Coordinates of C-alpha atoms and ligand atoms in Angstrom, one line a residue:
X1454 CA -13.9 29.9 -8.6
X1455 CA -15.1 27.8 -5.7
X1456 CA -12.4 25.4 -4.5
X1457 CA -13.6 22.9 -1.9
X1458 CA -11.6 21.5 0.9
X1459 CA -10.8 18.2 -0.8
X1460 CA -10.2 15.3 1.6
X1461 CA -10.0 12.7 -1.2
X1462 CA -7.4 9.9 -0.7
X1463 CA -6.0 10.0 -4.2
X1464 CA -5.9 11.6 -6.6
X1465 CA -6.0 14.4 -4.1
X1466 CA -5.7 18.1 -3.4
X1467 CA -2.7 20.0 -4.8
X1468 CA -1.4 23.4 -3.8
X1469 CA -3.5 26.1 -5.6
X1470 CA -0.4 28.0 -6.5
X1471 CA 0.9 24.9 -8.3
X1472 CA -2.3 24.5 -10.3
X1473 CA -2.4 28.2 -11.2
X1474 CA 1.2 28.4 -12.3
X1475 CA 0.6 25.3 -14.5
X1476 CA -2.5 26.8 -16.0
X1477 CA -0.7 30.1 -16.8
X1478 CA 2.2 28.3 -18.4
X1479 CA 0.3 25.8 -20.4
X1480 CA -0.3 27.6 -23.7
X1481 CA 3.2 29.0 -23.9
X1482 CA 6.0 27.6 -21.6
X1483 CA 8.3 30.6 -20.9
X1484 CA 8.3 31.9 -24.5
X1485 CA 8.8 28.5 -26.1
X1486 CA 5.6 28.9 -28.2
X1487 CA 4.2 25.6 -26.9
X1488 CA 3.5 23.9 -23.6
X1489 CA 6.1 21.8 -21.8
X1490 CA 3.9 18.8 -22.4
X1491 CA 3.9 19.3 -26.2
X1492 CA 7.7 19.3 -26.6
X1493 CA 10.2 16.5 -26.8
X1494 CA 11.1 14.9 -23.5
X1495 CA 14.7 15.4 -24.7
X1496 CA 14.3 19.1 -25.1
X1497 CA 16.5 21.3 -22.9
X1498 CA 13.4 22.8 -21.2
X1499 CA 11.9 19.4 -20.2
X1500 CA 15.2 17.9 -19.2
X1501 CA 15.9 20.9 -16.9
X1502 CA 12.6 20.4 -15.2
X1503 CA 13.1 16.7 -14.7
X1504 CA 16.7 17.0 -13.4
X1505 CA 15.7 19.9 -11.0
X1506 CA 12.8 17.7 -9.8
X1507 CA 15.2 14.8 -9.1
X1508 CA 17.6 17.2 -7.3
X1509 CA 14.7 18.5 -5.2
X1510 CA 13.8 15.0 -4.2
X1511 CA 17.3 14.5 -3.0
X1512 CA 17.7 17.7 -1.2
X1513 CA 14.3 17.6 0.5
X1514 CA 14.9 14.1 1.8
X1515 CA 18.6 14.7 2.5
X1516 CA 19.6 11.7 0.3
X1517 CA 23.3 11.0 -0.3
X1518 CA 24.9 10.4 -3.7
X1519 CA 24.3 6.7 -3.3
X1520 CA 20.7 7.2 -4.3
X1521 CA 19.3 7.5 -7.8
X1522 CA 15.9 9.2 -8.3
X1523 CA 13.7 7.6 -11.0
X1524 CA 10.4 8.7 -12.5
X1525 CA 8.5 5.7 -13.8
X1526 CA 5.1 5.0 -15.3
X1527 CA 2.6 2.6 -13.9
X1528 CA 2.1 4.1 -10.5
X1529 CA 3.0 2.4 -7.3
X1530 CA 1.3 -0.7 -8.4
X1531 CA 3.8 -1.5 -11.1
X1532 CA 6.5 -1.3 -8.4
X1533 CA 4.7 -4.1 -6.6
X1534 CA 5.9 -6.4 -9.4
X1535 CA 9.1 -4.7 -10.5
X1536 CA 10.6 -5.0 -7.0
X1537 CA 10.3 -8.8 -6.6
X1538 CA 11.2 -9.3 -10.3
X1539 CA 14.5 -7.4 -9.8
X1540 CA 15.5 -8.7 -6.4
X1541 CA 13.9 -12.1 -5.8
X1542 CA 16.0 -14.5 -7.8
X1543 CA 15.8 -18.3 -7.2
X1544 CA 16.9 -19.1 -3.6
X1545 CA 16.3 -15.5 -2.6
X1546 CA 13.5 -14.6 -0.2
X1547 CA 12.3 -11.2 1.1
X1548 CA 10.7 -10.2 4.4
X1549 CA 7.2 -8.6 4.5
X1550 CA 5.2 -6.7 7.1
X1551 CA 1.5 -7.1 6.4
X1552 CA 0.0 -3.9 7.9
X1553 CA -3.1 -3.4 5.8
X1554 CA -4.7 -3.4 2.4
X1555 CA -1.7 -1.9 0.5
X1556 CA 0.9 -4.1 2.1
X1557 CA -1.2 -7.1 1.3
X1558 CA -1.4 -6.1 -2.4
X1559 CA 2.3 -5.6 -2.6
X1560 CA 2.8 -9.0 -0.9
X1561 CA 0.3 -10.8 -3.3
X1562 CA 2.4 -9.7 -6.3
X1563 CA 5.7 -10.6 -4.6
X1564 CA 4.4 -14.1 -3.8
X1565 CA 3.8 -14.7 -7.6
X1566 CA 7.5 -14.0 -8.3
X1567 CA 9.4 -15.5 -5.4
X1568 CA 9.6 -16.5 -1.8
X1569 CA 8.5 -14.2 1.0
X1570 CA 8.7 -14.4 4.8
X1571 CA 5.9 -12.7 6.7
X1572 CA 7.6 -11.2 9.7
X1573 CA 4.5 -9.4 10.9
X1574 CA 0.8 -9.9 10.1
X1575 CA -1.7 -7.5 11.6
X1576 CA -4.7 -9.7 10.8
X1577 CA -5.6 -10.7 14.4
X1578 CA -5.7 -7.0 15.3
X1579 CA -7.7 -6.2 12.2
X1580 CA -4.8 -4.2 10.9
X1581 CA -5.7 -1.4 13.3
X1582 CA -2.3 -1.4 15.1
X1583 CA 1.4 -1.9 14.4
X1584 CA 4.1 -3.7 16.3
X1585 CA 6.9 -1.9 18.2
X1586 CA 9.6 -1.7 15.4
X1587 CA 12.2 -2.6 18.1
X1588 CA 10.6 -6.1 18.2
X1589 CA 11.0 -6.8 14.5
X1590 CA 14.0 -8.6 13.0
X1591 CA 14.9 -9.2 9.4
X1592 CA 15.9 -12.7 8.3
X1593 CA 19.6 -12.7 7.6
X1594 CA 20.2 -12.9 3.9
X1595 CA 16.8 -11.6 3.0
X1596 CA 16.9 -9.6 -0.3
X1597 CA 14.9 -6.8 1.3
X1598 CA 12.5 -6.0 4.1
X1599 CA 9.2 -4.6 2.8
X1600 CA 7.2 -2.0 4.7
X1601 CA 4.2 0.2 3.9
X1602 CA 5.0 3.4 5.7
X1603 CA 1.4 4.6 5.8
X1604 CA -1.7 2.5 5.2
X1605 CA -3.9 4.8 3.2
X1606 CA -7.1 2.8 3.8
X1607 CA -6.6 1.5 7.4
X1608 CA -5.1 4.8 8.7
X1609 CA -2.1 3.3 10.5
X1610 CA 1.4 4.9 10.1
X1611 CA 4.8 3.7 11.2
X1612 CA 6.3 6.3 13.5
X1613 CA 9.7 4.6 13.6
X1614 CA 11.7 2.0 11.7
X1615 CA 13.1 -1.4 12.7
X1616 CA 16.7 -2.2 12.9
X1617 CA 17.0 -4.6 9.9
X1618 CA 20.8 -4.8 10.2
X1619 CA 22.3 -5.4 6.7
X1620 CA 18.9 -6.0 5.1
X1621 CA 17.8 -2.9 3.2
X1622 CA 14.2 -1.6 3.9
X1623 CA 12.1 -1.3 0.8
X1624 CA 9.2 1.0 1.6
X1625 CA 6.0 2.0 -0.2
X1626 CA 5.6 5.6 0.9
X1627 CA 2.8 6.5 -1.5
X1628 CA 0.7 8.2 1.0
X1629 CA 3.2 9.9 3.3
X1630 CA 6.3 10.6 1.3
X1631 CA 7.7 14.1 1.9
X1632 CA 5.5 14.5 5.0
X1633 CA 8.4 14.0 7.5
X1634 CA 12.2 13.5 7.7
X1635 CA 13.5 10.0 7.2
X1636 CA 16.6 8.1 8.3
X1637 CA 17.5 7.6 4.7
X1638 CA 20.4 5.2 5.3
X1639 CA 18.0 2.4 6.3
X1640 CA 16.4 2.3 2.9
X1641 CA 17.4 0.4 -0.2
X1642 CA 14.4 1.6 -2.1
X1643 CA 11.7 4.1 -1.4
X1644 CA 8.8 4.3 -3.8
X1645 CA 5.6 6.2 -4.1
X1646 CA 2.7 6.8 -6.5
X1647 CA 2.6 10.6 -7.1
X1648 CA -1.1 11.2 -6.6
X1649 CA -1.1 11.7 -2.8
X1650 CA 1.7 14.1 -1.8
X1651 CA 3.4 14.9 -5.1
X1652 CA 1.3 15.5 -8.2
X1653 CA -1.0 13.8 -10.7
X1654 CA -1.6 10.0 -10.9
X1655 CA 0.2 7.6 -13.2
X1656 CA 3.8 8.4 -12.0
X1657 CA 5.8 6.5 -9.5
X1658 CA 8.8 8.1 -7.8
X1659 CA 11.4 5.4 -7.1
X1660 CA 14.6 6.2 -5.1
X1661 CA 17.1 3.4 -5.4
X1662 CA 20.4 2.9 -3.5
X1663 CA 23.5 2.0 -5.5
X1664 CA 24.0 -1.5 -3.9
X1665 CA 20.4 -2.4 -4.9
X1666 CA 21.0 -1.2 -8.4
X1667 CA 24.1 -3.3 -8.6
X1668 CA 22.1 -6.4 -7.6
X1669 CA 19.1 -6.0 -9.8
X1670 CA 18.3 -8.7 -12.4
X1671 CA 19.3 -8.1 -16.0
X1672 CA 17.4 -10.9 -17.5
X1673 CA 14.1 -9.0 -17.5
X1674 CA 12.5 -7.1 -20.4
X1675 CA 14.1 -3.7 -20.5
X1676 CA 11.3 -1.6 -19.0
X1677 CA 11.0 -3.8 -16.0
X1678 CA 14.7 -3.4 -15.0
X1679 CA 15.6 -0.5 -12.6
X1680 CA 19.1 -0.5 -14.2
X1681 CA 17.6 0.5 -17.6
X1682 CA 16.0 3.6 -16.1
X1683 CA 18.9 4.5 -14.0
X1684 CA 21.3 4.3 -16.9
X1685 CA 18.9 6.3 -19.1
X1686 CA 18.3 9.0 -16.5
X1687 CA 14.5 8.1 -16.5
X1688 CA 14.4 8.8 -20.3
X1689 CA 14.5 5.2 -21.6
X1690 CA 11.0 5.7 -22.9
X1691 CA 8.8 8.8 -22.8
X1692 CA 8.4 9.6 -19.2
X1693 CA 5.0 10.8 -17.9
X1694 CA 6.0 14.4 -18.6
X1695 CA 2.9 16.1 -17.3
X1696 CA 3.2 14.3 -14.0
X1697 CA 6.9 15.2 -13.6
X1698 CA 6.2 18.8 -14.5
X1699 CA 3.6 19.2 -11.8
X1700 CA 5.6 17.2 -9.3
X1701 CA 8.5 19.6 -9.9
X1702 CA 6.2 22.6 -9.0
X1703 CA 4.8 20.7 -5.9
X1704 CA 8.4 20.1 -4.6
X1705 CA 9.3 23.7 -5.2
X1706 CA 6.2 24.7 -3.2
X1707 CA 7.2 22.3 -0.4
X1708 CA 10.8 23.6 -0.4
X1709 CA 9.6 27.2 0.0
X1710 CA 7.3 26.0 2.8
X1711 CA 10.3 24.8 4.8
X1712 CA 10.7 21.3 3.5
X1713 CA 9.8 18.0 5.2
X1714 CA 10.4 19.3 8.7
X1715 CA 7.8 22.0 8.2
X1716 CA 5.5 19.4 6.5
X1717 CA 5.7 17.2 9.6
X1718 CA 4.7 20.0 11.9
X1719 CA 1.8 20.9 9.8
X1720 CA 0.7 17.3 9.4
X1721 CA 0.8 16.9 13.2
X1722 CA -1.3 20.0 13.6
X1723 CA -3.9 19.1 11.0
X1724 CA -4.3 15.5 12.1
X1725 CA -4.4 16.6 15.8
X1726 CA -7.4 18.8 15.1
X1727 CA -9.4 16.0 13.7
X1728 CA -8.3 13.4 16.3
X1729 CA -9.2 15.9 19.0
X1730 CA -12.7 16.2 17.5
X1731 CA -13.0 12.4 17.6
X1732 CA -11.7 12.0 21.2
X1733 CA -13.7 14.9 22.6
X1734 CA -16.9 13.4 21.2
X1735 CA -16.9 10.7 24.0
X1736 CA -17.6 7.8 21.6
X1737 CA -19.9 9.5 19.1
X1738 CA -17.0 9.4 16.7
X1739 CA -14.8 6.3 17.0
X1740 CA -11.4 5.8 15.5
X1741 CA -10.5 2.1 15.4
X1742 CA -6.8 2.7 15.1
X1743 CA -4.4 2.3 18.2
X1744 CA -3.6 5.9 19.3
X1745 CA 0.2 5.4 19.0
X1746 CA 0.1 4.6 15.3
X1747 CA -2.7 6.8 14.1
X1748 CA -1.9 8.2 10.6
X1749 CA -1.3 11.9 10.2
X1750 CA -2.2 11.6 6.5
X1751 CA -5.4 9.5 6.6
X1752 CA -7.7 9.8 9.6
X1753 CA -10.4 7.2 9.7
X1754 CA -13.5 7.1 12.0
X1755 CA -17.0 5.7 12.4
X1756 CA -20.2 7.2 13.5
X1757 CA -22.9 5.5 15.7
X1758 CA -24.7 4.1 12.5
X1759 CA -24.2 3.8 8.8
X1760 CA -27.2 6.1 8.2
X1761 CA -25.5 8.8 10.3
X1762 CA -22.3 8.2 8.3
X1763 CA -24.2 8.8 5.0
X1764 CA -25.8 12.0 6.4
X1765 CA -22.4 13.2 7.7
X1766 CA -20.7 12.8 4.3
X1767 CA -23.6 14.5 2.5
X1768 CA -23.9 17.4 4.9
X1769 CA -20.1 17.9 4.9
X1770 CA -20.1 17.9 1.1
X1771 CA -22.8 20.6 1.1
X1772 CA -20.5 22.7 3.4
X1773 CA -17.6 22.4 1.0
X1774 CA -15.9 19.5 2.8
X1775 CA -15.5 17.0 0.0
X1776 CA -14.4 13.4 -0.2
X1777 CA -15.0 12.2 3.4
X1778 CA -16.5 8.8 2.6
X1779 CA -14.3 5.9 3.8
X1780 CA -12.8 3.4 1.4
X1781 CA -15.5 1.1 -0.1
X1782 CA -13.8 -1.9 1.5
X1783 CA -14.1 -0.6 5.0
X1784 CA -16.9 2.0 5.1
X1785 CA -17.0 4.8 7.7
X1786 CA -15.4 8.1 7.1
X1787 CA -11.9 9.1 6.1
X1788 CA -10.2 12.5 5.9
X1789 CA -7.0 12.5 3.9
X1790 CA -4.8 15.4 5.1
X1791 CA -1.9 15.5 2.7
X1792 CA 0.7 18.2 2.5
X1793 CA -1.4 20.4 0.3
X1794 CA -4.4 20.4 2.6
X1795 CA -4.5 23.9 4.2
X1796 CA -4.7 24.0 8.0
X1797 CA -8.0 25.8 7.6
X1798 CA -9.4 22.7 5.9
X1799 CA -8.7 20.6 9.1
X1800 CA -10.1 23.4 11.3
X1801 CA -13.3 23.6 9.2
X1802 CA -13.7 19.8 9.4
X1803 CA -13.1 19.7 13.2
X1804 CA -15.7 22.5 13.6
X1805 CA -18.2 20.7 11.3
X1806 CA -17.7 17.4 13.3
X1807 CA -18.6 19.2 16.6
X1808 CA -21.7 20.9 15.0
X1809 CA -22.9 17.7 13.4
X1810 CA -22.6 15.8 16.7
X1811 CA -24.9 18.3 18.4
X1812 CA -27.4 18.4 15.5
X1813 CA -27.6 14.6 15.2
X1814 CA -27.5 13.0 18.6
X1815 CA -27.2 9.2 18.5
X1816 CA -30.4 7.3 19.2
X1817 CA -30.7 6.0 22.8
X1818 CA -30.6 2.2 22.8
Ligands
PLP2407 C1 -2.4 4.8 -3.6 C2 -1.5 3.8 -3.1 C3 -0.9 2.8 -3.9 C4 -1.3 2.7 -5.4 O1 -0.9 3.7 -6.2 P1 -1.2 3.6 -7.8 O2 -0.5 4.8 -8.3 O3 -2.7 3.7 -7.9 O4 -0.6 2.4 -8.3 C5 0.0 2.0 -3.4 N1 0.4 2.0 -2.1 C6 -0.2 2.9 -1.3 C7 0.3 3.0 0.2 C8 -1.1 3.8 -1.7 O5 -1.7 4.8 -0.9

């Protein structure tokens, strides 16, 4: 076996122990004579896994009993439409922070459903910075205040949260969920596609507060209503059982590691190594993101030329450092350093960056 350090943005690296345990259990789940993904989603064995997964989400994030944990199909992207469909009735508007590519996608779907107020648009700063949250206000009466906690493509991450008063924050945390503690009482809904910090793609984790559930529309087709899933305990239809199964193992792994506080320390250390390699290069590597809001999950940077970027990605790949090409919409390089990325991966990348810089000096102008 030759596992690479996988810096892919998503689907992305998972803990080796999680993969190995899944593989071991697959032919015969704990003496059941079949795998967990071949049995009914209403079997005792599956339901135990799903309810323990939900309990782990709650305990890891320190969520009160006001929150319901849902496992839904369609990834984070279906949430982009379910959220406005459930909470943007006629005469109801929501607030949006446009912080990058993912926030803009969520906003584009919300606009098709109802009214939105853009309270922040990072366009003039090329989405490479974020405002001080203390300067942001929610519009009184807004249905919710939407934020993207970490922009996976642009590499900006909110460090802190605004005071939105009575307006609940709805946050897309796809690429940094479970990477730090949260002031959970500020949030009405937290959602995340699973394929960055939690497990396989296709699953969305949605954590909904009771007052939000009480307000959601009931005129929608059943699957699109949060209430349907809350009342059915995420078993209204067949849930993405394989995704939930692996997510359960990933959360157990995180719990044993020390939970989100430990994850935050590790994330700081990993990202710190790569940002240090960028800063100490005196301009050879350039991170476009304002230092105060640089993401600990997705580090983005440029080299002196696109040719050097191509060579960098190819040589890194040859050294077992995989997936460093930036998103096709922005180019450059990107290292995704999710919870499951070992510290040694970040060390190896930082060391490679220093060697590469020495071996490929920028051409003098
Ligand atoms: C990956 C990602 C999504 C999309 O997730 P899907 O599961 O592909 O729908 C949405 N928001 C953010 C911040 C992401 O990183």
